[in-house]
PDB file of C-alpha atoms in Angstrom:
ATOM      1  CA  UNK A 940     169.665 163.704  89.048  1.00  0.00           C
ATOM      2  CA  UNK A 941     168.095 162.325  85.923  1.00  0.00           C
ATOM      3  CA  UNK A 942     166.981 164.732  83.293  1.00  0.00           C
ATOM      4  CA  UNK A 943     163.354 164.812  82.192  1.00  0.00           C
ATOM      5  CA  UNK A 944     164.280 162.914  79.042  1.00  0.00           C
ATOM      6  CA  UNK A 945     166.078 160.249  81.067  1.00  0.00           C
ATOM      7  CA  UNK A 946     163.132 159.867  83.434  1.00  0.00           C
ATOM      8  CA  UNK A 947     160.780 159.454  80.473  1.00  0.00           C
ATOM      9  CA  UNK A 948     163.059 156.836  78.951  1.00  0.00           C
ATOM     10  CA  UNK A 949     163.261 154.857  82.203  1.00  0.00           C
ATOM     11  CA  UNK A 950     159.480 154.995  82.634  1.00  0.00           C
ATOM     12  CA  UNK A 951     159.025 153.772  79.065  1.00  0.00           C
ATOM     13  CA  UNK A 952     161.370 150.834  79.624  1.00  0.00           C
ATOM     14  CA  UNK A 953     159.651 149.838  82.876  1.00  0.00           C
ATOM     15  CA  UNK A 954     156.214 149.894  81.224  1.00  0.00           C
ATOM     16  CA  UNK A 955     157.524 148.074  78.142  1.00  0.00           C
ATOM     17  CA  UNK A 956     159.145 145.216  80.040  1.00  0.00           C
ATOM     18  CA  UNK A 957     156.206 144.927  82.460  1.00  0.00           C
ATOM     19  CA  UNK A 958     153.876 144.524  79.487  1.00  0.00           C
ATOM     20  CA  UNK A 959     156.288 142.075  77.897  1.00  0.00           C
ATOM     21  CA  UNK A 960     156.274 139.885  81.013  1.00  0.00           C
ATOM     22  CA  UNK A 961     152.472 140.021  81.302  1.00  0.00           C
ATOM     23  CA  UNK A 962     152.087 139.176  77.629  1.00  0.00           C
ATOM     24  CA  UNK A 963     154.053 135.960  77.944  1.00  0.00           C
ATOM     25  CA  UNK A 964     151.813 132.878  77.718  1.00  0.00           C
ATOM     26  CA  UNK A 965     150.997 131.579  81.185  1.00  0.00           C
ATOM     27  CA  UNK A 966     151.184 127.817  81.821  1.00  0.00           C
ATOM     28  CA  UNK A 967     147.734 126.225  81.392  1.00  0.00           C
ATOM     29  CA  UNK A 968     146.537 124.394  84.483  1.00  0.00           C
ATOM     30  CA  UNK A 969     146.006 120.770  83.584  1.00  0.00           C
ATOM     31  CA  UNK A 970     142.567 119.406  84.408  1.00  0.00           C
ATOM     32  CA  UNK A 971     142.495 116.836  87.169  1.00  0.00           C
ATOM     33  CA  UNK A 972     142.562 113.241  85.954  1.00  0.00           C
ATOM     34  CA  UNK A 973     142.032 110.487  88.538  1.00  0.00           C
ATOM     35  CA  UNK A 974     143.856 107.180  88.337  1.00  0.00           C
ATOM     36  CA  UNK A 975     142.305 103.817  89.149  1.00  0.00           C
ATOM     37  CA  UNK A 976     143.451 102.659  92.578  1.00  0.00           C
ATOM     38  CA  UNK A 977     144.323 106.089  93.913  1.00  0.00           C
ATOM     39  CA  UNK A 978     143.869 106.549  97.653  1.00  0.00           C
ATOM     40  CA  UNK A 979     140.772 108.210  99.068  1.00  0.00           C
ATOM     41  CA  UNK A 980     139.507 108.976 102.558  1.00  0.00           C
ATOM     42  CA  UNK A 981     138.146 105.497 103.263  1.00  0.00           C
ATOM     43  CA  UNK A 982     138.661 103.526 100.046  1.00  0.00           C
ATOM     44  CA  UNK A 983     140.726 103.569  96.889  1.00  0.00           C
ATOM     45  CA  UNK A 984     138.970 104.849  93.778  1.00  0.00           C
ATOM     46  CA  UNK A 985     137.769 102.258  91.288  1.00  0.00           C
ATOM     47  CA  UNK A 986     135.042 103.325  88.849  1.00  0.00           C
ATOM     48  CA  UNK A 987     131.895 101.219  88.522  1.00  0.00           C
ATOM     49  CA  UNK A 988     131.671  99.732  85.007  1.00  0.00           C
ATOM     50  CA  UNK A 989     129.014 101.572  83.011  1.00  0.00           C
ATOM     51  CA  UNK A 990     127.217  98.299  82.259  1.00  0.00           C
ATOM     52  CA  UNK A 991     126.732  97.734  85.993  1.00  0.00           C
ATOM     53  CA  UNK A 992     125.716 101.355  86.575  1.00  0.00           C
ATOM     54  CA  UNK A 993     122.877 100.809  84.109  1.00  0.00           C
ATOM     55  CA  UNK A 994     121.833  97.500  85.691  1.00  0.00           C
ATOM     56  CA  UNK A 995     121.979  98.918  89.221  1.00  0.00           C
ATOM     57  CA  UNK A 996     119.683 101.779  88.297  1.00  0.00           C
ATOM     58  CA  UNK A 997     117.358  99.364  86.492  1.00  0.00           C
ATOM     59  CA  UNK A 998     117.243  97.195  89.621  1.00  0.00           C
ATOM     60  CA  UNK A 999     116.374 100.256  91.711  1.00  0.00           C
ATOM     61  CA  UNK A1000     113.428 100.934  89.373  1.00  0.00           C
ATOM     62  CA  UNK A1001     114.185 104.639  89.158  1.00  0.00           C
ATOM     63  CA  UNK A1002     111.403 107.019  88.167  1.00  0.00           C
ATOM     64  CA  UNK A1003     111.593 110.760  87.379  1.00  0.00           C
ATOM     65  CA  UNK A1004     109.918 111.479  90.732  1.00  0.00           C
ATOM     66  CA  UNK A1005     112.713 109.775  92.687  1.00  0.00           C
ATOM     67  CA  UNK A1006     115.513 111.549  94.549  1.00  0.00           C
ATOM     68  CA  UNK A1007     118.810 109.732  94.126  1.00  0.00           C
ATOM     69  CA  UNK A1008     122.028 109.955  96.168  1.00  0.00           C
ATOM     70  CA  UNK A1009     125.317 108.288  95.263  1.00  0.00           C
ATOM     71  CA  UNK A1010     127.677 107.936  98.229  1.00  0.00           C
ATOM     72  CA  UNK A1011     131.289 108.353  97.190  1.00  0.00           C
ATOM     73  CA  UNK A1012     130.325 109.631  93.748  1.00  0.00           C
ATOM     74  CA  UNK A1013     133.823 109.753  92.245  1.00  0.00           C
ATOM     75  CA  UNK A1014     133.819 110.974  88.646  1.00  0.00           C
ATOM     76  CA  UNK A1015     130.030 111.286  88.752  1.00  0.00           C
ATOM     77  CA  UNK A1016     129.089 108.568  86.288  1.00  0.00           C
ATOM     78  CA  UNK A1017     126.295 107.022  88.377  1.00  0.00           C
ATOM     79  CA  UNK A1018     124.752 110.401  89.210  1.00  0.00           C
ATOM     80  CA  UNK A1019     125.006 111.535  85.595  1.00  0.00           C
ATOM     81  CA  UNK A1020     123.403 108.316  84.330  1.00  0.00           C
ATOM     82  CA  UNK A1021     120.536 108.755  86.804  1.00  0.00           C
ATOM     83  CA  UNK A1022     120.088 112.399  85.790  1.00  0.00           C
ATOM     84  CA  UNK A1023     119.850 111.342  82.149  1.00  0.00           C
ATOM     85  CA  UNK A1024     116.845 109.255  83.173  1.00  0.00           C
ATOM     86  CA  UNK A1025     115.076 112.395  84.314  1.00  0.00           C
ATOM     87  CA  UNK A1026     115.384 112.412  88.083  1.00  0.00           C
ATOM     88  CA  UNK A1027     117.191 114.661  90.528  1.00  0.00           C
ATOM     89  CA  UNK A1028     120.487 112.965  91.270  1.00  0.00           C
ATOM     90  CA  UNK A1029     123.049 113.950  93.879  1.00  0.00           C
ATOM     91  CA  UNK A1030     126.593 112.863  94.613  1.00  0.00           C
ATOM     92  CA  UNK A1031     128.545 113.135  97.852  1.00  0.00           C
ATOM     93  CA  UNK A1032     132.314 112.903  97.444  1.00  0.00           C
ATOM     94  CA  UNK A1033     135.138 113.680  99.869  1.00  0.00           C
ATOM     95  CA  UNK A1034     137.812 114.523  97.261  1.00  0.00           C
ATOM     96  CA  UNK A1035     137.244 118.144  96.080  1.00  0.00           C
ATOM     97  CA  UNK A1036     139.116 117.478  92.819  1.00  0.00           C
ATOM     98  CA  UNK A1037     136.722 114.615  92.085  1.00  0.00           C
ATOM     99  CA  UNK A1038     133.770 116.883  92.827  1.00  0.00           C
ATOM    100  CA  UNK A1039     134.960 119.432  90.270  1.00  0.00           C
ATOM    101  CA  UNK A1040     135.635 116.667  87.745  1.00  0.00           C
ATOM    102  CA  UNK A1041     132.118 115.296  88.208  1.00  0.00           C
ATOM    103  CA  UNK A1042     130.627 118.763  87.739  1.00  0.00           C
ATOM    104  CA  UNK A1043     132.566 119.189  84.489  1.00  0.00           C
ATOM    105  CA  UNK A1044     131.404 115.784  83.323  1.00  0.00           C
ATOM    106  CA  UNK A1045     127.785 116.648  84.107  1.00  0.00           C
ATOM    107  CA  UNK A1046     128.148 119.888  82.155  1.00  0.00           C
ATOM    108  CA  UNK A1047     129.585 118.021  79.158  1.00  0.00           C
ATOM    109  CA  UNK A1048     126.699 115.531  79.283  1.00  0.00           C
ATOM    110  CA  UNK A1049     124.087 118.289  79.437  1.00  0.00           C
ATOM    111  CA  UNK A1050     122.639 117.349  82.843  1.00  0.00           C
ATOM    112  CA  UNK A1051     124.219 119.951  85.130  1.00  0.00           C
ATOM    113  CA  UNK A1052     120.712 121.158  86.031  1.00  0.00           C
ATOM    114  CA  UNK A1053     119.743 117.731  87.415  1.00  0.00           C
ATOM    115  CA  UNK A1054     123.070 116.304  88.611  1.00  0.00           C
ATOM    116  CA  UNK A1055     124.564 118.003  91.665  1.00  0.00           C
ATOM    117  CA  UNK A1056     127.719 117.152  93.573  1.00  0.00           C
ATOM    118  CA  UNK A1057     128.681 118.075  97.113  1.00  0.00           C
ATOM    119  CA  UNK A1058     132.048 117.795  98.789  1.00  0.00           C
ATOM    120  CA  UNK A1059     131.683 116.118 102.151  1.00  0.00           C
ATOM    121  CA  UNK A1060     131.983 113.049 104.347  1.00  0.00           C
ATOM    122  CA  UNK A1061     129.221 110.534 103.574  1.00  0.00           C
ATOM    123  CA  UNK A1062     128.847 109.598 107.238  1.00  0.00           C
ATOM    124  CA  UNK A1063     128.238 113.224 108.174  1.00  0.00           C
ATOM    125  CA  UNK A1064     126.028 114.064 105.222  1.00  0.00           C
ATOM    126  CA  UNK A1065     123.959 110.895 105.625  1.00  0.00           C
ATOM    127  CA  UNK A1066     122.353 112.223 108.800  1.00  0.00           C
ATOM    128  CA  UNK A1067     121.155 115.478 107.241  1.00  0.00           C
ATOM    129  CA  UNK A1068     117.539 116.218 106.441  1.00  0.00           C
ATOM    130  CA  UNK A1069     117.908 116.635 102.667  1.00  0.00           C
ATOM    131  CA  UNK A1070     119.692 113.279 102.355  1.00  0.00           C
ATOM    132  CA  UNK A1071     116.950 111.551 104.350  1.00  0.00           C
ATOM    133  CA  UNK A1072     114.460 112.530 101.614  1.00  0.00           C
ATOM    134  CA  UNK A1073     116.175 110.179  99.152  1.00  0.00           C
ATOM    135  CA  UNK A1074     114.286 107.315  97.520  1.00  0.00           C
ATOM    136  CA  UNK A1075     117.337 105.604  96.004  1.00  0.00           C
ATOM    137  CA  UNK A1076     120.864 105.213  97.417  1.00  0.00           C
ATOM    138  CA  UNK A1077     123.761 103.828  95.388  1.00  0.00           C
ATOM    139  CA  UNK A1078     127.236 103.073  96.706  1.00  0.00           C
ATOM    140  CA  UNK A1079     130.502 101.273  96.032  1.00  0.00           C
ATOM    141  CA  UNK A1080     132.111 100.980  99.447  1.00  0.00           C
ATOM    142  CA  UNK A1081     133.927  98.253 101.353  1.00  0.00           C
ATOM    143  CA  UNK A1082     131.888  95.797 103.476  1.00  0.00           C
ATOM    144  CA  UNK A1083     132.885  97.354 106.815  1.00  0.00           C
ATOM    145  CA  UNK A1084     131.804 100.785 105.575  1.00  0.00           C
ATOM    146  CA  UNK A1085     128.488  99.363 104.364  1.00  0.00           C
ATOM    147  CA  UNK A1086     127.920  97.903 107.830  1.00  0.00           C
ATOM    148  CA  UNK A1087     128.873 101.214 109.458  1.00  0.00           C
ATOM    149  CA  UNK A1088     126.346 102.995 107.242  1.00  0.00           C
ATOM    150  CA  UNK A1089     123.662 100.321 107.725  1.00  0.00           C
ATOM    151  CA  UNK A1090     121.925 101.812 110.820  1.00  0.00           C
ATOM    152  CA  UNK A1091     121.423 105.112 108.999  1.00  0.00           C
ATOM    153  CA  UNK A1092     120.005 103.326 105.966  1.00  0.00           C
ATOM    154  CA  UNK A1093     117.610 101.273 108.099  1.00  0.00           C
ATOM    155  CA  UNK A1094     116.316 104.481 109.714  1.00  0.00           C
ATOM    156  CA  UNK A1095     115.317 105.892 106.336  1.00  0.00           C
ATOM    157  CA  UNK A1096     111.690 105.775 105.248  1.00  0.00           C
ATOM    158  CA  UNK A1097     110.350 102.343 104.306  1.00  0.00           C
ATOM    159  CA  UNK A1098     110.670 101.567 100.622  1.00  0.00           C
ATOM    160  CA  UNK A1099     114.001 103.325 100.025  1.00  0.00           C
ATOM    161  CA  UNK A1100     116.034 101.236  97.573  1.00  0.00           C
ATOM    162  CA  UNK A1101     119.715 100.744  98.371  1.00  0.00           C
ATOM    163  CA  UNK A1102     121.972  99.370  95.637  1.00  0.00           C
ATOM    164  CA  UNK A1103     125.610  98.385  96.156  1.00  0.00           C
ATOM    165  CA  UNK A1104     128.344  97.464  93.722  1.00  0.00           C
ATOM    166  CA  UNK A1105     129.989  94.140  94.699  1.00  0.00           C
ATOM    167  CA  UNK A1106     129.792  94.390  98.501  1.00  0.00           C
ATOM    168  CA  UNK A1107     127.050  93.274 100.877  1.00  0.00           C
ATOM    169  CA  UNK A1108     125.586  94.649 104.120  1.00  0.00           C
ATOM    170  CA  UNK A1109     126.830  92.007 106.523  1.00  0.00           C
ATOM    171  CA  UNK A1110     123.958  89.893 107.841  1.00  0.00           C
ATOM    172  CA  UNK A1111     121.311  92.111 106.214  1.00  0.00           C
ATOM    173  CA  UNK A1112     120.531  89.751 103.330  1.00  0.00           C
ATOM    174  CA  UNK A1113     119.900  91.385  99.971  1.00  0.00           C
ATOM    175  CA  UNK A1114     116.454  91.360  98.341  1.00  0.00           C
ATOM    176  CA  UNK A1115     117.923  90.929  94.867  1.00  0.00           C
ATOM    177  CA  UNK A1116     121.266  90.236  93.196  1.00  0.00           C
ATOM    178  CA  UNK A1117     122.211  90.844  89.561  1.00  0.00           C
ATOM    179  CA  UNK A1118     125.217  90.647  87.261  1.00  0.00           C
ATOM    180  CA  UNK A1119     126.191  93.288  84.733  1.00  0.00           C
ATOM    181  CA  UNK A1120     126.663  90.614  82.071  1.00  0.00           C
ATOM    182  CA  UNK A1121     128.067  91.413  78.651  1.00  0.00           C
ATOM    183  CA  UNK A1122     131.797  92.021  78.536  1.00  0.00           C
ATOM    184  CA  UNK A1123     132.073  93.186  82.164  1.00  0.00           C
ATOM    185  CA  UNK A1124     135.083  91.420  83.721  1.00  0.00           C
ATOM    186  CA  UNK A1125     135.434  92.909  87.221  1.00  0.00           C
ATOM    187  CA  UNK A1126     133.188  94.629  89.768  1.00  0.00           C
ATOM    188  CA  UNK A1127     130.167  93.272  87.913  1.00  0.00           C
ATOM    189  CA  UNK A1128     127.707  92.331  90.690  1.00  0.00           C
ATOM    190  CA  UNK A1129     124.949  94.509  92.112  1.00  0.00           C
ATOM    191  CA  UNK A1130     122.925  94.009  95.315  1.00  0.00           C
ATOM    192  CA  UNK A1131     119.555  95.537  96.211  1.00  0.00           C
ATOM    193  CA  UNK A1132     118.000  96.093  99.627  1.00  0.00           C
ATOM    194  CA  UNK A1133     114.599  97.671 100.237  1.00  0.00           C
ATOM    195  CA  UNK A1134     114.387  99.443 103.592  1.00  0.00           C
ATOM    196  CA  UNK A1135     111.653  97.649 105.577  1.00  0.00           C
ATOM    197  CA  UNK A1136     109.017  99.200 107.808  1.00  0.00           C
ATOM    198  CA  UNK A1137     109.577  98.402 111.488  1.00  0.00           C
ATOM    199  CA  UNK A1138     106.809  96.039 112.631  1.00  0.00           C
ATOM    200  CA  UNK A1139     108.237  94.035 115.552  1.00  0.00           C
ATOM    201  CA  UNK A1140     105.801  93.784 118.463  1.00  0.00           C
ATOM    202  CA  UNK A1141     102.205  92.793 119.128  1.00  0.00           C
ATOM    203  CA  UNK A1142      99.314  93.764 116.868  1.00  0.00           C
ATOM    204  CA  UNK A1143      95.601  93.542 117.490  1.00  0.00           C
ATOM    205  CA  UNK A1144      94.019  92.387 114.252  1.00  0.00           C
ATOM    206  CA  UNK A1145      90.572  91.614 112.923  1.00  0.00           C
ATOM    207  CA  UNK A1146      91.773  87.989 112.785  1.00  0.00           C
ATOM    208  CA  UNK A1147      93.328  87.714 116.256  1.00  0.00           C
ATOM    209  CA  UNK A1148      96.573  88.785 117.911  1.00  0.00           C
ATOM    210  CA  UNK A1149      99.653  88.939 115.704  1.00  0.00           C
ATOM    211  CA  UNK A1150     103.015  88.736 117.492  1.00  0.00           C
ATOM    212  CA  UNK A1151     105.936  89.638 115.222  1.00  0.00           C
ATOM    213  CA  UNK A1152     109.685  89.382 115.543  1.00  0.00           C
ATOM    214  CA  UNK A1153     111.811  91.111 112.913  1.00  0.00           C
ATOM    215  CA  UNK A1154     115.342  90.722 111.613  1.00  0.00           C
ATOM    216  CA  UNK A1155     115.757  93.316 108.882  1.00  0.00           C
ATOM    217  CA  UNK A1156     113.077  92.439 106.277  1.00  0.00           C
ATOM    218  CA  UNK A1157     112.504  88.883 107.552  1.00  0.00           C
ATOM    219  CA  UNK A1158     109.682  88.153 109.998  1.00  0.00           C
ATOM    220  CA  UNK A1159     108.691  85.367 112.371  1.00  0.00           C
ATOM    221  CA  UNK A1160     105.963  85.028 114.966  1.00  0.00           C
ATOM    222  CA  UNK A1161     102.473  83.758 115.648  1.00  0.00           C
ATOM    223  CA  UNK A1162      98.842  84.584 114.888  1.00  0.00           C
ATOM    224  CA  UNK A1163      96.582  83.700 117.824  1.00  0.00           C
ATOM    225  CA  UNK A1164      92.830  83.339 117.378  1.00  0.00           C
ATOM    226  CA  UNK A1165      91.059  82.392 120.603  1.00  0.00           C
ATOM    227  CA  UNK A1166      92.780  79.273 121.910  1.00  0.00           C
ATOM    228  CA  UNK A1167      94.417  78.518 118.549  1.00  0.00           C
ATOM    229  CA  UNK A1168      97.917  79.764 117.771  1.00  0.00           C
ATOM    230  CA  UNK A1169      99.574  79.357 114.356  1.00  0.00           C
ATOM    231  CA  UNK A1170     103.227  79.949 113.544  1.00  0.00           C
ATOM    232  CA  UNK A1171     103.566  82.289 110.598  1.00  0.00           C
ATOM    233  CA  UNK A1172     105.693  81.371 107.579  1.00  0.00           C
ATOM    234  CA  UNK A1173     106.789  82.954 104.281  1.00  0.00           C
ATOM    235  CA  UNK A1174     106.880  86.171 106.295  1.00  0.00           C
ATOM    236  CA  UNK A1175     108.664  89.184 104.890  1.00  0.00           C
ATOM    237  CA  UNK A1176     108.596  92.973 104.637  1.00  0.00           C
ATOM    238  CA  UNK A1177     109.166  94.609 101.265  1.00  0.00           C
ATOM    239  CA  UNK A1178     109.297  98.263 102.157  1.00  0.00           C
ATOM    240  CA  UNK A1179     105.822  99.025 103.526  1.00  0.00           C
ATOM    241  CA  UNK A1180     104.347  95.778 102.198  1.00  0.00           C
ATOM    242  CA  UNK A1181     103.889  92.888 104.630  1.00  0.00           C
ATOM    243  CA  UNK A1182     103.195  89.290 103.613  1.00  0.00           C
ATOM    244  CA  UNK A1183     102.922  86.088 105.644  1.00  0.00           C
ATOM    245  CA  UNK A1184     101.046  82.806 105.813  1.00  0.00           C
ATOM    246  CA  UNK A1185      99.281  81.465 108.911  1.00  0.00           C
ATOM    247  CA  UNK A1186      97.229  78.248 109.118  1.00  0.00           C
ATOM    248  CA  UNK A1187      97.036  78.001 105.345  1.00  0.00           C
ATOM    249  CA  UNK A1188      95.801  81.568 104.890  1.00  0.00           C
ATOM    250  CA  UNK A1189      97.904  84.082 102.969  1.00  0.00           C
ATOM    251  CA  UNK A1190      97.952  87.612 104.392  1.00  0.00           C
ATOM    252  CA  UNK A1191      99.108  90.716 102.547  1.00  0.00           C
ATOM    253  CA  UNK A1192      98.934  94.334 103.607  1.00  0.00           C
ATOM    254  CA  UNK A1193     100.446  97.784 103.727  1.00  0.00           C
ATOM    255  CA  UNK A1194     101.985  99.146 106.909  1.00  0.00           C
ATOM    256  CA  UNK A1195     101.429 102.811 107.735  1.00  0.00           C
ATOM    257  CA  UNK A1196     102.898 103.743 111.103  1.00  0.00           C
ATOM    258  CA  UNK A1197     101.012 101.741 113.722  1.00  0.00           C
ATOM    259  CA  UNK A1198      98.335 100.351 111.423  1.00  0.00           C
ATOM    260  CA  UNK A1199      98.042  97.732 108.697  1.00  0.00           C
ATOM    261  CA  UNK A1200      95.381  97.449 106.019  1.00  0.00           C
ATOM    262  CA  UNK A1201      95.246  94.513 103.643  1.00  0.00           C
ATOM    263  CA  UNK A1202      93.578  91.369 102.351  1.00  0.00           C
ATOM    264  CA  UNK A1203      93.799  87.673 103.143  1.00  0.00           C
ATOM    265  CA  UNK A1204      93.029  84.607 101.059  1.00  0.00           C
ATOM    266  CA  UNK A1205      92.389  81.096 102.292  1.00  0.00           C
ATOM    267  CA  UNK A1206      90.230  78.047 101.712  1.00  0.00           C
ATOM    268  CA  UNK A1207      87.170  80.011 102.772  1.00  0.00           C
ATOM    269  CA  UNK A1208      87.745  82.767 100.235  1.00  0.00           C
ATOM    270  CA  UNK A1209      89.283  86.200 100.552  1.00  0.00           C
ATOM    271  CA  UNK A1210      88.468  89.315 102.507  1.00  0.00           C
ATOM    272  CA  UNK A1211      89.985  92.386 104.105  1.00  0.00           C
ATOM    273  CA  UNK A1212      91.935  92.475 107.338  1.00  0.00           C
ATOM    274  CA  UNK A1213      93.423  95.236 109.484  1.00  0.00           C
ATOM    275  CA  UNK A1214      95.684  95.562 112.487  1.00  0.00           C
ATOM    276  CA  UNK A1215      96.681  98.126 115.101  1.00  0.00           C
ATOM    277  CA  UNK A1216      99.938  97.980 117.031  1.00  0.00           C
ATOM    278  CA  UNK A1217      99.507  97.530 120.773  1.00  0.00           C
TER     279      UNK A1217
END
């Protein structure tokens, strides 16, 4: 058996060496750094050039009252830029390391209170109630993913602005196209779509019966007054705003559910018009 002195000595050595081990410097965990071209869930990661980020947000006409979502938010640069403009900006990103990186970047830029990032699948998150409150959507996805997401975007409230880096929405023609300009050399084109109100069908108007066909924001159809029927032209939806020409008269109005209120202008002057969906 050990004497009391021996037991004390052993205890001392155990405590000493335990403290020595704990006192050794622990390896510092290196912060995550993404690499251009790395694989993701659906696409490889390529950051949007900052010059195009700025132009895309300009094209979307962001205001501080807007709610912005960036789908596949990566390192957070688009969300952070939007937050710096004063609005609530949100990113959805599948890679949890990217989410943490974006949060750190937002903290460094002083906008952590306005820029939020959520880990998740954009196709799952896009159907949720909070996402559907967005006014502006930005994305940098491949064309087939844009087309897959398109039905959800078209079901959002009229007037939502959708801006894409480089890739289109299939046969949904863009409302506007811009270039980043400057010294941008790749991924420098932005496309804008404005979600149109759904107006296809027959409308009873103060000027006759309006029959509309709709393909995304583009319209065709006829305006029938008594025995006279005129094919409409220059017909388009811009969010809730409808515009078309029939028999030389220009019609403009705002769609609200199943009603339209607006004005028309022709050779006989201008006046108000209204319509109710049948």
